Amino acid sequence: DTEVTQTPKHLVMGMTNKKSLKCEQHMGHRAMYWYKQKAKKPPELMFVYSYEKLSINESVPSRFSPECPNSSLLNLHLHALQPEDSALYLCASSQVRLAPSYEQYFGPGTRLTVT
Amino acid sequence: GQSLEQPSEVTAVEGAIVQINCTYQTSGFYGLSWYQQHDGGAPTFLSYNGLDGLEETGRFSSFLSRSDSYGYLLLQELQMKDSASYFCAVRDTGGFKTIFGAGTRLFVKA
């Protein structure tokens, strides 16, 4: 199974709402990532978890709160977002060691619209 | 810091060969990767070069010259389904941070 799944596929939320994005993989990968992607732009790294511990936070605003409950799951909790946070949110996973290519497997993304 | 440069758009005809270049500036280097992304889809890993030279995977090949801080992706026998964005990417020194180039949109015409 080389699939990363993400739910929901689409999400529309108001600026006062609280919502969560979910990501799951069963490839045994111990590194998991959240990216934000705007239209016609490259993916922009937000967070990295390694062995379920937060390894990288790219100075992301606190209205985004990641969580890694176990080695297969990754959540992104959203609260009080702004319209400019509307984007495609991508989850990815990869091996930590013994993987010279550090190939990342991406999920299909959640298309988020903040109204 | 890290930066990558690649052309914004390339157009080619079906059956042709196209080369997408990528130049990079990095404080450390852990190899150059290439990803494909169709509109509305997720990025998909295509290839990786850790050492100088050519890597071939079917119709796609990737080349790296570390001395020139340069690489390219070569797509042969172009098909309409190859119309997509192509990103070169590097790993940050010793870590998990992947820096993507701005992407090259490839348009394949009949």
Coordinates of C-alpha atoms in Angstrom, one line a residue:
Chain A
D1 CA 0.0 0.0 0.0
T2 CA 1.7 3.2 -1.2
E3 CA -1.2 5.5 -0.5
V4 CA -1.6 8.5 1.7
T5 CA -5.2 9.4 2.3
Q6 CA -6.6 12.8 3.4
T7 CA -10.0 13.8 4.6
P8 CA -11.9 15.8 3.8
K9 CA -11.3 16.5 0.1
H10 CA -12.9 19.9 0.3
L11 CA -13.6 22.1 3.3
V12 CA -15.3 25.5 3.5
M13 CA -15.1 27.2 6.9
G14 CA -15.8 30.5 8.4
M15 CA -13.2 32.6 10.2
T16 CA -14.6 31.7 13.6
N17 CA -14.9 27.9 13.0
K18 CA -12.7 25.1 14.3
K19 CA -12.0 22.2 12.0
S20 CA -9.4 19.5 11.5
L21 CA -7.7 17.9 8.5
K22 CA -6.7 14.3 8.7
C23 CA -4.0 12.3 7.0
E24 CA -3.2 8.6 7.2
Q25 CA -0.6 6.3 5.8
H26 CA 0.2 2.6 6.3
M27 CA 3.6 2.4 4.6
G28 CA 5.5 2.4 7.9
H29 CA 6.9 5.8 7.2
R30 CA 8.1 7.6 10.4
A31 CA 8.3 11.1 8.9
M32 CA 5.1 13.0 8.0
Y33 CA 4.7 16.4 6.6
W34 CA 2.1 19.2 6.1
Y35 CA 2.4 21.5 3.1
K36 CA 0.4 24.4 2.0
Q37 CA 0.0 25.0 -1.8
K38 CA -1.4 28.1 -3.5
A39 CA -2.5 28.0 -7.1
K40 CA 0.4 27.8 -9.6
K41 CA 2.9 27.8 -6.7
P42 CA 5.1 25.0 -5.3
P43 CA 4.2 23.2 -2.1
E44 CA 5.4 25.2 0.9
L45 CA 6.5 23.2 4.0
M46 CA 4.6 23.9 7.2
F47 CA 5.4 21.1 9.7
V48 CA 7.4 17.9 9.8
Y49 CA 7.0 15.1 12.4
S50 CA 9.7 12.5 12.9
Y51 CA 8.9 9.5 15.1
E52 CA 5.7 11.3 16.1
K53 CA 7.6 14.3 17.4
L54 CA 7.5 17.7 15.9
S55 CA 10.8 18.2 14.1
I56 CA 10.2 21.3 12.0
N57 CA 7.7 24.2 12.4
E58 CA 8.3 26.7 9.6
S59 CA 7.1 29.7 11.7
V60 CA 3.5 28.8 11.0
P61 CA 0.9 31.0 12.7
S62 CA -0.6 29.4 15.8
R63 CA -4.0 29.2 14.2
F64 CA -2.6 26.0 12.6
S65 CA -2.0 23.3 15.2
P66 CA -0.5 20.0 14.1
E67 CA -0.9 16.7 16.0
C68 CA 0.6 13.3 15.4
P69 CA -1.4 10.8 17.5
N70 CA 0.5 7.8 16.2
S71 CA 2.9 6.7 13.5
S72 CA 0.1 6.4 10.9
L73 CA -1.9 9.5 11.6
L74 CA -1.4 13.2 11.2
N75 CA -3.9 15.9 12.0
L76 CA -3.9 19.6 11.3
H77 CA -6.3 21.6 13.6
L78 CA -7.6 24.9 12.3
H79 CA -8.9 27.8 14.3
A80 CA -9.7 31.4 13.5
L81 CA -8.3 31.2 10.0
Q82 CA -8.1 34.1 7.6
P83 CA -9.3 34.2 3.9
E84 CA -5.6 34.2 2.8
D85 CA -5.3 30.7 4.4
S86 CA -7.4 29.3 1.6
A87 CA -5.2 26.8 -0.3
L88 CA -4.6 23.2 -1.0
Y89 CA -3.2 21.4 2.1
L90 CA -1.1 18.5 1.3
C91 CA 0.1 15.7 3.6
A92 CA 3.1 13.6 2.8
S93 CA 5.2 10.9 4.3
S94 CA 8.6 9.4 3.8
Q95 CA 11.2 7.1 5.3
V96 CA 13.5 8.5 7.9
R97 CA 16.6 6.5 7.2
L98 CA 18.1 4.2 4.6
A99 CA 16.3 6.1 1.8
P100 CA 18.8 8.1 -0.2
S101 CA 16.1 9.5 -2.4
Y102 CA 14.0 10.7 0.6
E103 CA 11.0 10.1 -1.7
Q104 CA 7.9 11.7 -0.3
Y105 CA 4.5 10.2 -0.9
F106 CA 1.8 12.9 -1.1
G107 CA -1.9 12.6 -0.4
P108 CA -4.5 14.1 -2.7
G109 CA -4.9 17.1 -0.5
T110 CA -7.7 19.0 1.2
R111 CA -8.9 22.1 -0.7
L112 CA -9.7 24.6 2.0
T113 CA -11.7 27.8 1.5
V114 CA -12.0 30.3 4.3
T115 CA -15.0 32.6 4.0
Chain B
G1 CA 19.7 29.4 2.2
Q2 CA 18.4 27.4 -0.6
S3 CA 17.1 28.5 -4.0
L4 CA 16.2 26.7 -7.2
E5 CA 15.5 28.2 -10.6
Q6 CA 13.6 26.5 -13.4
P7 CA 11.7 27.9 -16.4
S8 CA 8.1 28.8 -15.8
E9 CA 6.7 27.3 -18.9
V10 CA 7.7 24.9 -21.7
T11 CA 5.6 23.9 -24.7
A12 CA 6.3 20.9 -26.9
V13 CA 4.5 18.6 -29.4
E14 CA 3.4 15.1 -28.9
G15 CA 6.2 12.6 -29.6
A16 CA 8.9 15.1 -29.1
I17 CA 11.6 15.3 -26.4
V18 CA 11.7 18.1 -23.9
Q19 CA 14.3 19.1 -21.3
I20 CA 13.4 21.0 -18.1
N21 CA 16.4 22.6 -16.5
C22 CA 17.0 23.4 -12.8
T23 CA 19.8 25.4 -11.2
Y24 CA 20.2 25.5 -7.5
Q25 CA 22.1 27.3 -4.8
T26 CA 22.3 25.4 -1.5
S27 CA 24.3 25.6 1.7
G28 CA 24.4 21.8 1.7
F29 CA 23.4 19.2 -0.9
Y30 CA 21.6 16.0 -0.5
G31 CA 20.6 15.4 -4.1
L32 CA 18.1 16.7 -6.5
S33 CA 14.6 15.3 -6.9
W34 CA 11.9 15.8 -9.5
Y35 CA 8.1 15.7 -8.9
Q36 CA 5.2 15.8 -11.3
Q37 CA 1.9 17.4 -10.4
H38 CA -1.2 17.4 -12.6
D39 CA -3.8 20.2 -12.2
G40 CA -5.9 19.3 -9.1
G41 CA -3.7 16.4 -8.2
A42 CA -0.9 15.6 -5.7
P43 CA 2.8 15.8 -6.5
T44 CA 4.2 12.5 -7.5
F45 CA 7.9 11.6 -7.2
L46 CA 9.6 11.0 -10.5
S47 CA 13.3 10.7 -9.9
Y48 CA 16.3 11.4 -7.7
N49 CA 20.0 12.2 -8.4
G50 CA 22.4 12.0 -5.5
L51 CA 25.5 11.6 -7.7
D52 CA 26.5 13.2 -11.0
G53 CA 25.2 11.5 -14.1
L54 CA 22.1 10.3 -15.7
E55 CA 19.3 8.3 -14.1
E56 CA 16.7 6.7 -16.4
T57 CA 13.2 5.6 -15.6
G58 CA 11.3 4.6 -18.7
R59 CA 10.5 7.7 -20.8
F60 CA 11.9 10.0 -18.1
S61 CA 15.6 10.7 -17.3
S62 CA 17.2 13.0 -14.9
F63 CA 20.7 14.4 -14.9
L64 CA 22.8 16.1 -12.3
S65 CA 26.1 18.0 -12.4
R66 CA 27.1 18.9 -8.8
S67 CA 30.0 21.0 -10.0
D68 CA 27.7 23.1 -12.0
S69 CA 24.8 23.1 -9.5
Y70 CA 22.6 22.1 -12.4
G71 CA 20.2 19.3 -13.2
Y72 CA 17.6 18.6 -15.8
L73 CA 14.6 16.3 -16.4
L74 CA 14.3 14.8 -19.8
L75 CA 11.0 13.6 -21.1
Q76 CA 11.0 11.5 -24.2
E77 CA 8.1 10.4 -26.5
L78 CA 5.9 13.1 -25.1
Q79 CA 2.3 12.2 -24.5
M80 CA -0.7 14.5 -23.9
K81 CA -0.9 13.1 -20.3
D82 CA 2.6 14.5 -19.6
S83 CA 1.0 18.0 -19.5
A84 CA 1.6 18.9 -15.9
S85 CA 3.8 21.0 -13.6
Y86 CA 7.2 19.7 -12.9
F87 CA 9.1 20.7 -9.7
C88 CA 12.8 20.2 -8.9
A89 CA 13.5 19.9 -5.2
V90 CA 16.4 19.7 -2.8
R91 CA 16.7 18.6 0.8
D92 CA 17.9 21.0 3.4
T93 CA 21.2 20.2 5.1
G94 CA 20.8 17.1 7.3
G95 CA 17.1 17.5 7.7
F96 CA 13.6 16.8 6.4
K97 CA 13.0 20.2 4.9
T98 CA 12.4 19.9 1.2
I99 CA 12.7 23.1 -0.9
F100 CA 10.8 23.1 -4.2
G101 CA 11.5 25.1 -7.2
A102 CA 8.7 27.4 -8.5
G103 CA 7.7 24.7 -11.0
T104 CA 7.7 24.4 -14.8
R105 CA 4.3 24.0 -16.5
L106 CA 4.7 21.7 -19.5
F107 CA 2.1 22.0 -22.3
V108 CA 2.1 19.1 -24.8
K109 CA 0.3 19.9 -28.0
A110 CA -1.1 17.5 -30.6

